[in-house]
Short mmCIF file of C-alpha atoms and ligand atoms in Angstrom, two decimals:
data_model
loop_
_atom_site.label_atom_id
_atom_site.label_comp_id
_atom_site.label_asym_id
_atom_site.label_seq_id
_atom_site.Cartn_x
_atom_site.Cartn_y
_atom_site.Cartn_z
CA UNK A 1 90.91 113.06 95.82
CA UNK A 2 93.64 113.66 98.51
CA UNK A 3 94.14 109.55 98.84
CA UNK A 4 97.79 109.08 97.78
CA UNK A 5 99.29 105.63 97.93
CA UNK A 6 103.22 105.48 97.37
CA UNK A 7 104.76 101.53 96.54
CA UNK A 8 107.97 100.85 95.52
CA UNK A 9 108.26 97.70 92.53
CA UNK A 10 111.10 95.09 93.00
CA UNK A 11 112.43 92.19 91.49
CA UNK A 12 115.08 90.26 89.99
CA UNK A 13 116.29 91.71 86.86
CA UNK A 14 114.69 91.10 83.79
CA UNK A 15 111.51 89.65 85.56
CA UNK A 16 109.62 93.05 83.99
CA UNK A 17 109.35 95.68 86.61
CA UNK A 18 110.06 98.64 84.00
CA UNK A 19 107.75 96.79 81.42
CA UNK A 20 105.01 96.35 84.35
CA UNK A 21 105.53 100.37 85.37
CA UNK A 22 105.38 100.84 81.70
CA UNK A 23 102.16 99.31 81.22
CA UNK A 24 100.63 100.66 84.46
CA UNK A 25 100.92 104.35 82.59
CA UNK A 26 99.11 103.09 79.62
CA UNK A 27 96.38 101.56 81.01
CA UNK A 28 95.83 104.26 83.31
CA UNK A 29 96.10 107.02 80.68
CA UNK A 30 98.77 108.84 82.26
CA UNK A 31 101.23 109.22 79.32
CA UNK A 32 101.45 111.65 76.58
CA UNK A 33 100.30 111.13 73.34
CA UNK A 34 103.60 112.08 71.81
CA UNK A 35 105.34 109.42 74.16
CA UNK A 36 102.62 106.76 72.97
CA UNK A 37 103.23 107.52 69.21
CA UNK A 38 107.50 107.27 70.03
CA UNK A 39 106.96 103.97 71.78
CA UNK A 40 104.86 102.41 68.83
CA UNK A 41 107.74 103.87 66.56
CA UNK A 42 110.01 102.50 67.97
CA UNK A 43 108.35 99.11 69.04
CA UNK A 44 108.28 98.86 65.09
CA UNK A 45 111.51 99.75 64.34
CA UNK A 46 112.67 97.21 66.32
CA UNK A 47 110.54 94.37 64.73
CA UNK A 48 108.00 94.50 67.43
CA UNK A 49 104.55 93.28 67.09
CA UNK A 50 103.97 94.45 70.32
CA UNK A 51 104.76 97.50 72.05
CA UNK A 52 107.79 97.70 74.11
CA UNK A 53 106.66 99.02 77.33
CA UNK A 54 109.73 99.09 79.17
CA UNK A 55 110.93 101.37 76.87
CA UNK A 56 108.92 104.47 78.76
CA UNK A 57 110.63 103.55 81.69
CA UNK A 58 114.39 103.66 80.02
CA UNK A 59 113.46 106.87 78.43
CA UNK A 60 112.54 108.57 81.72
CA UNK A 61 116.38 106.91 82.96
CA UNK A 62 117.81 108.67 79.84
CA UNK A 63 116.06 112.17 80.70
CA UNK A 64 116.98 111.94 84.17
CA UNK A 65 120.50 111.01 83.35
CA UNK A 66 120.80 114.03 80.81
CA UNK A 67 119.46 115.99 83.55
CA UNK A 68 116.43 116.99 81.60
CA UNK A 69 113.61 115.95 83.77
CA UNK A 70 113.96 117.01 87.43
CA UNK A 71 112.06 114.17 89.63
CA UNK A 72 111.95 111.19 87.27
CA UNK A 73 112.04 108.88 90.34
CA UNK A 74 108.99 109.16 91.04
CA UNK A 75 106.12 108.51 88.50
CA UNK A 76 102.59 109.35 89.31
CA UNK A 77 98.83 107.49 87.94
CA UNK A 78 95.92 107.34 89.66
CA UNK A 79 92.48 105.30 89.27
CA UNK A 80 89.12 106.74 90.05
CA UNK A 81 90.15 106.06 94.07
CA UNK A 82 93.36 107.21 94.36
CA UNK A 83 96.66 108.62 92.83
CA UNK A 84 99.66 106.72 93.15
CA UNK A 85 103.66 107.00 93.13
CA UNK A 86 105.98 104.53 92.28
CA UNK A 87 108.67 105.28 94.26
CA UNK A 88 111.58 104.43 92.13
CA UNK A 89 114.97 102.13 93.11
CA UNK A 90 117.46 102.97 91.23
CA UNK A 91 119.68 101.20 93.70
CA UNK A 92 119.07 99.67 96.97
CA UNK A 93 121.48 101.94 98.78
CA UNK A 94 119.82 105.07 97.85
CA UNK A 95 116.22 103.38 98.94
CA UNK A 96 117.80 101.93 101.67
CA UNK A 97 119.39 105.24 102.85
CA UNK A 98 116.05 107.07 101.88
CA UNK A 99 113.31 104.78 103.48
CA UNK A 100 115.23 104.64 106.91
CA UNK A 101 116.13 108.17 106.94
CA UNK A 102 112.37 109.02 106.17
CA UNK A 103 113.24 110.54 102.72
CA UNK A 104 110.80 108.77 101.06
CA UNK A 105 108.04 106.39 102.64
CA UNK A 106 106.53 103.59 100.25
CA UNK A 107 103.62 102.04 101.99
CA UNK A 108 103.55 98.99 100.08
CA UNK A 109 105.71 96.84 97.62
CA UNK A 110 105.20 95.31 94.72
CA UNK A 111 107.26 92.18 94.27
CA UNK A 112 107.72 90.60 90.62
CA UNK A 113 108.76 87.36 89.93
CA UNK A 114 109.09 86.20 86.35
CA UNK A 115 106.82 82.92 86.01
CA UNK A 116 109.61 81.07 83.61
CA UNK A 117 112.36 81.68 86.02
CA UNK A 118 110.63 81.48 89.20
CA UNK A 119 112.24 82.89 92.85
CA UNK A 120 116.29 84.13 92.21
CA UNK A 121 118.87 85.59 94.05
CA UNK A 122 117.42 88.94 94.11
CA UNK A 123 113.94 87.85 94.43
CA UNK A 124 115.15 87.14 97.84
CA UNK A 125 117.38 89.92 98.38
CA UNK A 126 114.40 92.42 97.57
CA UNK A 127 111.93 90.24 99.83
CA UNK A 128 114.40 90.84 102.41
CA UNK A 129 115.05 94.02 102.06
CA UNK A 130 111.20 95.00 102.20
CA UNK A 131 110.81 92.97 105.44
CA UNK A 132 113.70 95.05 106.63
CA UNK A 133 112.22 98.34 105.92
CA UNK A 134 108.73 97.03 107.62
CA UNK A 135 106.77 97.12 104.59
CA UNK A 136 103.74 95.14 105.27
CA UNK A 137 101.59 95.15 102.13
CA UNK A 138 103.67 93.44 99.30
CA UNK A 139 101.49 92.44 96.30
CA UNK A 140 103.39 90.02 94.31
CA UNK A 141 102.74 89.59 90.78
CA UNK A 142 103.92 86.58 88.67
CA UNK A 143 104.49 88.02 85.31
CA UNK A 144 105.11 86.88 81.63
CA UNK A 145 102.41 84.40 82.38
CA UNK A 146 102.44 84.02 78.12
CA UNK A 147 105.61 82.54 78.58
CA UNK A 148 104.46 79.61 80.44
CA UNK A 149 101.36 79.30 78.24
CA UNK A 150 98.93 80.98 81.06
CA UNK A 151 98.96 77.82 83.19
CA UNK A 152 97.70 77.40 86.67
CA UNK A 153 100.00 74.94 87.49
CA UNK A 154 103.11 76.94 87.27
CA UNK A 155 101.50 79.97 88.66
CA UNK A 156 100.63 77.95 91.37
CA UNK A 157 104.42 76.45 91.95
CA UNK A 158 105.81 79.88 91.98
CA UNK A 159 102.87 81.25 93.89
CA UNK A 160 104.46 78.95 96.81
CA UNK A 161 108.08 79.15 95.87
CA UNK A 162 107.48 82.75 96.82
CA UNK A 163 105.07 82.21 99.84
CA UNK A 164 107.60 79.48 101.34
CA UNK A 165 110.52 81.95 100.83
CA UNK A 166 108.60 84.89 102.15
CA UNK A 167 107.33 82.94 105.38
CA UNK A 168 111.57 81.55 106.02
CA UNK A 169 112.00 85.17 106.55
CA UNK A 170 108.51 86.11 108.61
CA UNK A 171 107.67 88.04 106.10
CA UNK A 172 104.09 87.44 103.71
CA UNK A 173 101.63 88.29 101.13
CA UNK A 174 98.48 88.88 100.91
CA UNK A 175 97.82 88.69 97.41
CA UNK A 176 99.86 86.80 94.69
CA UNK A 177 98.30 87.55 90.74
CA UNK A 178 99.24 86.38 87.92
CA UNK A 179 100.14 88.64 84.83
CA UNK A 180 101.28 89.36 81.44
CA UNK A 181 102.76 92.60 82.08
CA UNK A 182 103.54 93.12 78.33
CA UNK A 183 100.28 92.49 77.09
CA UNK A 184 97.85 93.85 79.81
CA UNK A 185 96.71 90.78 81.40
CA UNK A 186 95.25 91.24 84.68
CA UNK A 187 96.72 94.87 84.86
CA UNK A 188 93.68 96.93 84.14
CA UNK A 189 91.76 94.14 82.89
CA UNK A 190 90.96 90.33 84.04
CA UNK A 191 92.74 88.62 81.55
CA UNK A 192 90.68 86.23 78.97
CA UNK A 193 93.59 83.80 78.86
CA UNK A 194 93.09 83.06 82.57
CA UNK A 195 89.84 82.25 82.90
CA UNK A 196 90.98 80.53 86.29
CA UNK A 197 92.52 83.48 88.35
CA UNK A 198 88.93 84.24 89.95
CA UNK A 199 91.13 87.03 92.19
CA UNK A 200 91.50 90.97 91.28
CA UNK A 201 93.31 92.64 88.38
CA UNK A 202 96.43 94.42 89.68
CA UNK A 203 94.85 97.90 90.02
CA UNK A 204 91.83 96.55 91.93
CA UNK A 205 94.62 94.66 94.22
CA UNK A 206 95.89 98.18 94.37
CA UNK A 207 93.19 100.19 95.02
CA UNK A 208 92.32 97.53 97.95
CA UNK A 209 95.80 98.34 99.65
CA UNK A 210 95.55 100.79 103.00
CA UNK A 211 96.93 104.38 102.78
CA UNK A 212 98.54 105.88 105.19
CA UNK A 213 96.75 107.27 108.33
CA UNK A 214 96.41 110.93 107.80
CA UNK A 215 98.70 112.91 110.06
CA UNK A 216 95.78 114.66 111.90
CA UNK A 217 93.66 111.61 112.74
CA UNK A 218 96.16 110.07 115.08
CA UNK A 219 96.78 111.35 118.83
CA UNK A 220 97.77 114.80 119.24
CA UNK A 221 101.90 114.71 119.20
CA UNK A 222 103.06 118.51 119.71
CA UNK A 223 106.99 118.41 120.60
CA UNK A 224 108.27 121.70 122.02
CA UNK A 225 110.27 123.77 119.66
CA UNK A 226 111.10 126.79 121.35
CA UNK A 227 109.27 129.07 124.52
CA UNK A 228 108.87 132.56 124.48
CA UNK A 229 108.40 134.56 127.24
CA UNK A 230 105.70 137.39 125.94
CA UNK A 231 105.05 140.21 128.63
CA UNK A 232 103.83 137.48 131.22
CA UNK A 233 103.10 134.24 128.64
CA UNK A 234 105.17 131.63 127.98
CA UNK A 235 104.19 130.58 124.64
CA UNK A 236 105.27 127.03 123.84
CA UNK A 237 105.92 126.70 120.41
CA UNK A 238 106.50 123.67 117.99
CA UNK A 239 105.11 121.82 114.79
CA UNK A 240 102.09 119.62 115.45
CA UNK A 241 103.29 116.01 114.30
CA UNK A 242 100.05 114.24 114.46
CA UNK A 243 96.75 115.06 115.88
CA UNK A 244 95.03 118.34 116.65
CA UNK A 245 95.37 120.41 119.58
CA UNK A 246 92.89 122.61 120.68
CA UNK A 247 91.84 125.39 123.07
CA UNK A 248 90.18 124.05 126.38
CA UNK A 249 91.57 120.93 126.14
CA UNK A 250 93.48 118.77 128.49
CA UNK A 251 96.88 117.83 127.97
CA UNK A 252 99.61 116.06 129.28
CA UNK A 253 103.57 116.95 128.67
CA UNK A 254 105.87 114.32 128.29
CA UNK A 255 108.60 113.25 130.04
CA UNK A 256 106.77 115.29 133.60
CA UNK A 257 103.60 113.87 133.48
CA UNK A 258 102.19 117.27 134.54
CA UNK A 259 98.82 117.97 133.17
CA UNK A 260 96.89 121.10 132.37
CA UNK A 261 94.38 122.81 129.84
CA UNK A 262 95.62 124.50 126.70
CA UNK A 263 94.62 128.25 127.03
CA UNK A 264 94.94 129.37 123.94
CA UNK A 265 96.37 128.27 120.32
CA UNK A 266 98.72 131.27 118.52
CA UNK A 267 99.22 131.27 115.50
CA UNK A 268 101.58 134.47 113.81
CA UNK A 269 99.05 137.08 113.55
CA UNK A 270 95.92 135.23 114.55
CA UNK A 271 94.23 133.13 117.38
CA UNK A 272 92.87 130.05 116.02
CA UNK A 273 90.45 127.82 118.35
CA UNK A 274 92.50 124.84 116.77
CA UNK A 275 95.48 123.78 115.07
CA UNK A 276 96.17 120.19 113.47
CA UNK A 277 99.41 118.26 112.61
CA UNK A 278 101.62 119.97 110.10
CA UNK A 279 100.71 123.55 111.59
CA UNK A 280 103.47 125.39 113.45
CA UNK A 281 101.79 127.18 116.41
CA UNK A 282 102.38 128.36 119.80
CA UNK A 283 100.06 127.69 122.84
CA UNK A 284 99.92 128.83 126.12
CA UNK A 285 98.89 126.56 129.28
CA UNK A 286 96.14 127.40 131.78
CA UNK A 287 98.56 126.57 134.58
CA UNK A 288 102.25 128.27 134.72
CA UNK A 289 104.08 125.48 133.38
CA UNK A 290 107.33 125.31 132.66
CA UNK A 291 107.97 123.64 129.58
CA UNK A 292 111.50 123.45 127.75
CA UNK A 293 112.51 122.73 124.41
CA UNK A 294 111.94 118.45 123.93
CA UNK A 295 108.84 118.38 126.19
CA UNK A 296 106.30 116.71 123.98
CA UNK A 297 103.05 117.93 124.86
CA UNK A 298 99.95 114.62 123.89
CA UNK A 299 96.76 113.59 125.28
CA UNK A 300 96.83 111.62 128.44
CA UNK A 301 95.87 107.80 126.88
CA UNK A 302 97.96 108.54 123.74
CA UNK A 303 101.18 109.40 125.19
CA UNK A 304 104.02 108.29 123.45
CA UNK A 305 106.36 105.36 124.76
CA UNK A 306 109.03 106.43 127.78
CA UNK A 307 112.20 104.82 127.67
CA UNK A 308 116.02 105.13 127.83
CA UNK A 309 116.43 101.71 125.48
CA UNK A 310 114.78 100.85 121.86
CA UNK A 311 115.64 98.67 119.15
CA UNK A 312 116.03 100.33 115.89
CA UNK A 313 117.93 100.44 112.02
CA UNK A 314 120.41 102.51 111.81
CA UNK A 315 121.65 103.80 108.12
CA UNK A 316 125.23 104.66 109.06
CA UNK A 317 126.56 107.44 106.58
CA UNK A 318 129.74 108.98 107.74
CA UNK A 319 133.18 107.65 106.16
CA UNK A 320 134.53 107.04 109.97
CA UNK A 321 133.42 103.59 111.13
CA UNK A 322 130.99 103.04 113.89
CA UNK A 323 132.19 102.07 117.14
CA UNK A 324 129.71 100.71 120.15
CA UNK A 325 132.29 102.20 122.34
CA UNK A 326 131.72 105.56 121.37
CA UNK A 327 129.23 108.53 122.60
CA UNK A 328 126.73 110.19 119.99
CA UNK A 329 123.95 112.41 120.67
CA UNK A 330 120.39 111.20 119.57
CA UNK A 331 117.65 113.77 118.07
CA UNK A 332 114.62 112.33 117.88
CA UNK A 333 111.60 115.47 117.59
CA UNK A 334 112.79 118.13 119.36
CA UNK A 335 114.48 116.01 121.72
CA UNK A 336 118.48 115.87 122.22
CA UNK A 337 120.24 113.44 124.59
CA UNK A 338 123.43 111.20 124.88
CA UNK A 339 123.65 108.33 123.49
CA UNK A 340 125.90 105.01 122.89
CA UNK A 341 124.72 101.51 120.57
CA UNK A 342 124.75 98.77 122.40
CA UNK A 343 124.89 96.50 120.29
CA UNK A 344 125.00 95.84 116.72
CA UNK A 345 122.62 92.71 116.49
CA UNK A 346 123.60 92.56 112.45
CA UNK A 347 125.56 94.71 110.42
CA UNK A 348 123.89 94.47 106.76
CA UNK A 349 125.48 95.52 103.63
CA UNK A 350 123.27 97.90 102.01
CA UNK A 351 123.59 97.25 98.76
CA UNK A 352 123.80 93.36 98.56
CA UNK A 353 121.72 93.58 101.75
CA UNK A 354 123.60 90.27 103.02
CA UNK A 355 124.12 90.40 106.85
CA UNK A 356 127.85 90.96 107.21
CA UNK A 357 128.08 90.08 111.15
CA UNK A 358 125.96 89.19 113.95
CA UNK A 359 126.46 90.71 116.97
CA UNK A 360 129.67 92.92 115.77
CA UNK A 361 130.81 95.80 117.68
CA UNK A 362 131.70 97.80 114.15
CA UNK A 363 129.29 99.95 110.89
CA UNK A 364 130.66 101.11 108.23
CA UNK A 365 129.96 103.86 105.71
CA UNK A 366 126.61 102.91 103.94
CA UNK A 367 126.10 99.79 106.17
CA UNK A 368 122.61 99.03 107.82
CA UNK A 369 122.71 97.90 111.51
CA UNK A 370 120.08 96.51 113.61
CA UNK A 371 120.89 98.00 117.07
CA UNK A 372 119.77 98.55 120.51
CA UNK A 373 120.20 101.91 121.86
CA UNK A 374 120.81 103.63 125.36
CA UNK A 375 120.14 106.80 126.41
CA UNK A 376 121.54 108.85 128.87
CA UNK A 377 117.92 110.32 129.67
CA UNK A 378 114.54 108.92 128.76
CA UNK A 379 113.30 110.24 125.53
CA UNK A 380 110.14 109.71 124.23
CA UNK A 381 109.08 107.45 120.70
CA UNK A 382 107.12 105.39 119.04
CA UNK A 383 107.33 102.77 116.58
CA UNK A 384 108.28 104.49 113.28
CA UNK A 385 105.42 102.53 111.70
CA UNK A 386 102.86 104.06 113.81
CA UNK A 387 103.94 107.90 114.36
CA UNK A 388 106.67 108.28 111.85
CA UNK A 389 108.01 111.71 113.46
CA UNK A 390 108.54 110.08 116.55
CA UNK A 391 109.76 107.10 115.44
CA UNK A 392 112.60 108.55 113.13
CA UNK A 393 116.11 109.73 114.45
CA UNK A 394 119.34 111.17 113.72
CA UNK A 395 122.38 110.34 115.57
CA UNK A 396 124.90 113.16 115.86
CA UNK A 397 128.79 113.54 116.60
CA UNK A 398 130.86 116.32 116.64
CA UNK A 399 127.71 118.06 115.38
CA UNK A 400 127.48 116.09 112.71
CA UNK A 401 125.15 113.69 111.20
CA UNK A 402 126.13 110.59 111.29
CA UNK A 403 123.43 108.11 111.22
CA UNK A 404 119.92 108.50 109.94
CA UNK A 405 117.71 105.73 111.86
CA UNK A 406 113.97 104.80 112.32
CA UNK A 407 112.65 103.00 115.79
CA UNK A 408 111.20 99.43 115.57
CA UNK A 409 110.50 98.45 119.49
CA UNK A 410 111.25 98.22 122.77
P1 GDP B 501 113.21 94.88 84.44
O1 GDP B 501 114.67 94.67 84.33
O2 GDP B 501 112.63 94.13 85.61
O3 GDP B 501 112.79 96.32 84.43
O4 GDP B 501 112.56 94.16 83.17
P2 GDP B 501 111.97 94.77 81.83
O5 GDP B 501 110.65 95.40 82.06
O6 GDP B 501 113.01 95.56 81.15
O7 GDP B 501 111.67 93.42 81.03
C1 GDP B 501 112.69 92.53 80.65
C2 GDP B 501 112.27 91.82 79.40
O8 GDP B 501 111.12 91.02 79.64
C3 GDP B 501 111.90 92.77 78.27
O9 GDP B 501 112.40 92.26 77.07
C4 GDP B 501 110.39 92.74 78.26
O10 GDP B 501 109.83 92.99 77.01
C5 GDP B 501 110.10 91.32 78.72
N1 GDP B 501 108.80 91.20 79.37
C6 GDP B 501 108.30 91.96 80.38
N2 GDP B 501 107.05 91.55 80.69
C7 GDP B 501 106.75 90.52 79.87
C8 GDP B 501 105.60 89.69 79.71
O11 GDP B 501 104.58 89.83 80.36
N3 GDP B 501 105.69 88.72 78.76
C9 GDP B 501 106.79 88.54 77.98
N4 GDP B 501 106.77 87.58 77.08
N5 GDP B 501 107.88 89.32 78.10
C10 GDP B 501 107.87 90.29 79.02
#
């Protein structure tokens, strides 16, 4: 089983996202017996009837924080189709910063709203922040469903609280469930105390969520790294992004148009007939090209976009202020050129996530802007959510980074 699904759980405070996690673990049986016997301990030493499941999750918090665990951020399960990460937020600026920088890539959300309370402040704040970072599949779960005496009625209020909320900022999802996170209903298990929800349990709802396109399955995306010139070769060489590339073929480089046949695929030390995305090879070209360093080389009907504007977020992270007046350098693949924002269409605050400005001419350190940029020189992209390594850029200045940022049209 290769199938790996990462999500990310948000919510308003309280509204059970480390009890939910918690429970997830134990259904699954991904937890140690030891850490099963501690939480029933101390479940009972508290006066619990129940277990306290959110009690896993601090405990994991406490390792991390005592530095005893590496990578408690992440927490792994899987069901007989496919092993998951939760891709933990311990704040929004760090999962902010890391989603748009490409750190980490959740490719769906979990939003939990706590059926007593209904939608809050946060609720929104999270929903917002999701549609921000162009995560499509959110599953939202109304949880403590006990609370409200299992009933249909309120599940059905918050079910369009949430929907109505969701839609105000074009945003949506598919599948709204109601739960008991603290007692298992509708986790692993339809739940007996709602005969009515005729839908999935959360891990079917899940397992029924799309995974990522594998890397090699999309259009062959070869930027060039660096040529060699080998007696009388010129061996292009570079990471396959995406796709396979292989000997024979036809290809096309980007930004000349030219097109040839790849001669042969090099490999250190061997000659392979093929080489797929996340290989680092060489090739050489039937015809004497000459390719340079930023020349992506693709299939001609798969060629990434051509443009010297885009729309994208920016994740500004350098303690001097942005200014639209001034001149950075853009690296996007292997390419480098000049660059300037044009404009700032909102600066966001990254960790209330409340637009500071529209239209402002200023970022600050940690702020999230939603810019156009110009380049000097064409460079080639695509949407991050299609070809993530050619939709993902650094902005430089002064060779430094200053900006991480991920491309979200034309
Ligand atoms: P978080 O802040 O979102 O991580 O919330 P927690 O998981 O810590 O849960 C907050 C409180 O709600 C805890 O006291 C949980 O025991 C309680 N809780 C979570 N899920 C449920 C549920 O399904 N039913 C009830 N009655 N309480 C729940």
């Amino acid at each position: 089983m290769d199938n790996v699904l990462n999500f990310v759980i948000v919510g308003h405070v309280d509204h059970g996202k480390s009890t939910l996690i918690g429970r997830l673990l134990y259904d699954t049986d991904s937890l140690q017996p030891d850490r099963i016997a501690e939480m029933e301990k101390m479940s009972k030493s508290r006066g619990r009837d129940e277990n306290e499941f959110a009690y896993l999750l601090d405990h994991l918090e406490e390792e991390r924080k005592q530095g005893v665990t590496i990578d408690t951020t992440q927490v792994f399960f899987s069901t007989d189709k496919r092993h998951y990460v939760i891709i933990d937020a311990p704040g929004h600026v760090e999962f902010v910063k890391n989603m748009i920088t490409g750190a980490s890539q959740a490719e769906a959300a979990v939003l939990i709203v706590d059926a007593e309370e209904g939608v809050m402040e946060q609720t929104k704040r999270h929903s917002y922040m999701l549609n921000m970072l162009g995560l499509k599949q959110i599953i939202t779960v109304i949880n403590k469903m006990d609370l409200v005496q299992y009933s249909e009625e309120r599940f059905k209020q918050v079910q369009s609280d949430v929907q109505e909320f969701l839609a105000s900022i074009g945003a949506s999802s598919d599948i709204t469930l109601p739960i008991a996170a603290a007692k298992g209903d509708n986790i692993a298990k339809p739940s007996e105390n709602m005969p009515w929800h005729k839908g999935p349990t959360f891990l079917d709802s899940l397992d029924s969520l799309k995974g990522r396109i594998p890397a090699e399955d999309k259009s062959l995306i070869l930027p060039v790294q660096d040529v060699y010139k080998v007696d009388d070769k010129r061996i292009n060489a570079g990471r396959v992004e995406a796709g396979c590339i292989e000997q024979g073929e036809a290809v096309k480089v980007i930004p000349s148009g030219q097109k040839t046949k790849v001669q042969s695929v090099e490999k250190f030390l061997e000659e392979p007939e093929r080489a797929c995305a996340g290989e680092s090879i060489g090739i050489t070209t039937e015809d004497a090209l000459f390719l340079d360093r930023g020349d992506i080389v693709c299939r001609e009907g798969g060629e990434p976009t051509l443009a010297d504007c885009f729309r994208a977020r920016i994740f500004w992270m350098s303690k001097r202020p942005l200014d639209t007046s001034e001149r950075l350098f853009i690296r996007c693949a292997t390419q480098q050129t000049r660059c300037s924002i044009d404009t700032i269409e909102k600066r966001i605050d990254s960790s209330t996530l409340k637009v500071l400005e529209e239209n402002g001419t200023k970022l600050e350190n940690l702020e999230v802007g939603e810019v156009i940029i110009k380049t000097k020189k064409e460079i080639a992209f695509d949407d991050f959510n299609s070809t993530q390594e050619m939709g993902r850029f650094v902005l430089v200045k002064d060779e430094n980074i200053v900006a991480g940022g991920i491309i979200t049209g034309r």
